[in-house]
Each structure stands twice: as structure tokens, then as C-alpha cells.
Amino acid sequence: APATGAELKAFLKYAENYNDGPIAVRFPKAACDPESLEKDVDISSRAPVVSGHGKDVAIVAVGAMWDAALDAERILRNDHGVLATVLGLRWIRPLDQRALIARLEEADHFVFVEDAYVHCSASTSILETLPSHIKAKHMRTFAFPTETIEHGTREEIMDEYELSGPRIAESVKSMLYPEGKIISRAAGSSET
């Protein structure tokens, strides 16, 4: 699930040279900077790409949701004092699940963000395979509901379905601070 034009280019080159059976590459639906196509990207690691080291929440971004997740992380940190880690999933299958679990163990909570329908999504598939102590930290999967999506610009649609950085940040903040209370599963309590 490439997040950028450069990653898509690298995955297509990988697919061209892959001879061990069928392969699928998810095309990012977001626009890319043409200059980014000049970059060489190493996609050999199946581990999540990591940005930040916050312990409050991990934002697991599938493919093209990387930029929205980074935007949400910045808003949470700067506007609400919430420290987040963004984990970008380039690979869905095979995925370095041990690396993902290790990162999720470091966070109090986590959410998935994916520009796909929530049912039968990569996020849902990955969530089903996580150990129960990690699943207990899952707060929400941000994805499209199983309904017809009205036409509009990508920005309008993403904002409408809480898939833009600001909308993700607002929802995460509301889940962490319902009625002004900080929820901490690590501490097992609520405090004001």
C-alpha cells in the first residue's frame, strides 16, 4: 500500500521483477508531487515506517493515509498536548507483524486510518490477527462506511468521512478526553 508516488514507482518495479506468484499493488488515490517520483525509495522492509515517539496514541496509516496521519499527529501535539506515533504500513501481506505489535505495545491506544471501506479492509484484517492485549488498545478504525460515497473532491470526501488530518485529530482528542477527562488504559483509571 504505497503512500507516495515514489513508493508506487518502487512497488511497480518490485512487481515487475517478482516471479513467485500473483502480486497486488494498491494504487494510492491521492495526488503526488511529480518531483517525488525522482526519489529512490527502499521498500524492502515489511516493518511499519515510523514517525514520532508519542505514547498516548499510535496512528496506523495504511498507504496514502500517511500524510493525513502526520497532519493529525501534528495537530494533536501542538493543539492538544497529545503525543502520538505514526506507523505507516507499506506492506499488508506480508507484514512484519512482530514489528507492528512491538510499536503498538509502546502506545496506550491506537487507531487505524485507511481510505477504503471499513468492512474487508486491510485494517480489519490486521486487527483480527493481533493478540487480545493489543486489540484492547484499539479505539477506532477511520475508514469509509459501507454505503455509497457521494461525488466530490478528494478533500471534501475525506473531510466528510473524518479521514482528513484535522477530523482524525478532533476525533482522537474526543476519544482521549471525553468530557475533559483523560483516559489512560495503561494506568487503568480516569483523571481530570
XYZ file of C-alpha atoms in Angstrom:
192
model
C 0.000 0.000 0.000
C 2.298 2.777 -1.229
C 1.857 6.183 0.400
C 3.637 8.309 -2.214
C 4.322 8.413 -5.928
C 7.914 7.347 -5.284
C 6.730 4.338 -3.284
C 4.236 3.414 -6.021
C 7.055 3.556 -8.564
C 9.198 1.293 -6.345
C 6.338 -1.187 -5.835
C 5.607 -1.368 -9.567
C 9.284 -2.080 -10.225
C 9.200 -4.748 -7.499
C 6.058 -6.312 -9.035
C 7.651 -6.318 -12.485
C 10.549 -8.416 -11.174
C 8.504 -10.673 -8.855
C 8.192 -14.216 -10.226
C 6.967 -16.251 -7.243
C 3.223 -15.991 -7.908
C 0.491 -13.366 -8.071
C 1.075 -9.943 -6.565
C -1.195 -6.957 -5.963
C -0.232 -3.319 -5.535
C -2.763 -0.898 -4.094
C -2.686 2.349 -6.051
C -2.755 5.468 -3.864
C -5.754 7.597 -4.739
C -4.089 10.835 -3.646
C -2.193 13.158 -5.971
C 1.579 13.176 -5.763
C 4.270 15.754 -6.274
C 5.887 14.938 -9.653
C 9.314 15.748 -8.189
C 8.819 12.956 -5.640
C 8.945 10.443 -8.495
C 12.644 11.197 -8.901
C 13.419 9.804 -5.434
C 14.523 6.217 -4.929
C 12.691 4.549 -2.056
C 13.736 1.359 -0.285
C 10.628 -0.791 0.210
C 12.434 -3.960 1.280
C 11.415 -3.730 4.947
C 7.967 -5.134 5.804
C 8.027 -3.237 9.121
C 5.935 -0.082 9.565
C 7.542 3.247 8.713
C 7.711 5.226 11.982
C 7.363 8.954 12.643
C 7.349 10.310 16.188
C 7.648 8.561 19.525
C 4.474 9.527 21.379
C 2.999 7.087 23.874
C -0.572 8.456 24.102
C -1.765 7.048 20.782
C -0.392 5.316 17.710
C -1.952 6.273 14.387
C -1.587 3.337 11.996
C -1.824 4.708 8.451
C -2.456 2.396 5.515
C -0.892 3.617 2.276
C -1.944 7.064 1.103
C -3.300 7.994 4.555
C 0.289 8.703 5.683
C 0.048 12.475 5.115
C -3.326 12.774 6.889
C -1.926 10.775 9.822
C 1.130 13.054 10.040
C -1.175 16.078 9.943
C -3.329 14.598 12.736
C -0.203 13.876 14.818
C 0.963 17.489 14.437
C -2.452 18.895 15.431
C -2.753 16.551 18.426
C 0.719 17.547 19.658
C 0.544 21.293 19.001
C -3.099 21.992 19.866
C -3.942 19.365 22.491
C -0.689 18.129 24.048
C -1.381 14.573 22.870
C 1.792 12.711 21.910
C 1.352 10.294 19.019
C 3.419 7.941 16.915
C 2.517 7.478 13.251
C 3.046 3.996 11.819
C 2.875 3.770 8.036
C 2.002 0.400 6.551
C 3.508 -0.025 3.097
C 3.104 -3.796 3.163
C -0.134 -5.553 4.090
C 0.821 -9.107 3.150
C 3.439 -9.990 4.081
C 3.559 -7.595 7.034
C 6.203 -7.650 9.750
C 3.594 -8.242 12.432
C 6.173 -8.535 15.216
C 7.429 -5.030 14.441
C 3.859 -3.668 14.352
C 2.963 -5.341 17.661
C 6.158 -4.042 19.292
C 5.235 -0.475 18.305
C 1.615 -0.876 19.423
C 2.766 -2.231 22.804
C 4.541 1.110 23.370
C 1.318 3.137 22.954
C -1.605 3.491 25.371
C -4.112 3.402 22.477
C -4.167 3.115 18.699
C -6.340 3.846 15.687
C -6.203 2.744 12.069
C -6.704 5.225 9.211
C -7.396 3.835 5.749
C -9.020 5.186 2.586
C -11.051 2.042 1.955
C -14.357 0.613 3.110
C -14.075 -0.483 6.742
C -15.521 -3.958 6.136
C -12.990 -6.235 4.462
C -10.310 -3.538 4.760
C -6.633 -4.189 5.393
C -7.108 -2.613 8.827
C -9.871 -5.050 9.746
C -7.803 -7.988 8.530
C -4.748 -6.890 10.526
C -6.802 -6.136 13.654
C -8.227 -9.673 13.639
C -4.722 -11.144 13.844
C -3.460 -9.023 16.755
C -3.142 -10.508 20.252
C -6.003 -9.650 22.625
C -3.867 -7.391 24.859
C -3.100 -5.255 21.781
C -6.696 -5.332 20.473
C -7.799 -3.932 23.850
C -5.933 -0.704 22.999
C -7.793 -0.223 19.688
C -10.033 2.840 19.794
C -11.351 3.089 16.238
C -10.737 2.385 12.575
C -11.160 5.511 10.461
C -12.392 4.299 7.059
C -15.375 4.641 4.770
C -18.681 3.169 5.949
C -20.328 0.544 3.767
C -22.543 2.937 1.853
C -22.484 4.789 -1.432
C -19.944 7.613 -1.319
C -21.229 10.823 -2.897
C -19.126 12.534 -5.545
C -16.833 15.380 -4.577
C -13.199 16.357 -4.480
C -10.878 14.064 -2.565
C -10.514 16.746 0.120
C -14.298 17.134 0.511
C -14.883 13.392 0.719
C -12.040 12.777 3.156
C -13.238 15.572 5.431
C -16.865 14.388 5.252
C -15.895 10.899 6.438
C -13.410 12.019 9.132
C -10.390 10.975 7.065
C -8.640 14.358 6.919
C -5.878 15.196 9.383
C -7.946 17.771 11.313
C -11.000 15.483 11.567
C -8.886 12.499 12.675
C -7.185 14.674 15.307
C -10.505 16.011 16.606
C -11.993 12.520 16.895
C -8.905 11.094 18.617
C -8.867 14.027 21.049
C -12.566 13.474 21.816
C -11.965 9.778 22.479
C -8.988 10.512 24.744
C -10.649 13.435 26.546
C -14.384 12.697 26.826
C -15.940 15.491 28.858
C -12.480 16.812 29.744
C -11.231 13.581 31.310
C -8.000 11.899 30.271
C -8.482 8.199 29.612
C -5.450 6.028 30.340
C -5.761 2.278 29.952
C -2.133 1.921 30.989
C -2.949 3.442 34.372
C -6.348 1.735 34.490
C -8.086 4.932 35.566
C -9.507 8.283 34.546
C -8.309 11.612 35.801
C -9.223 15.251 35.178
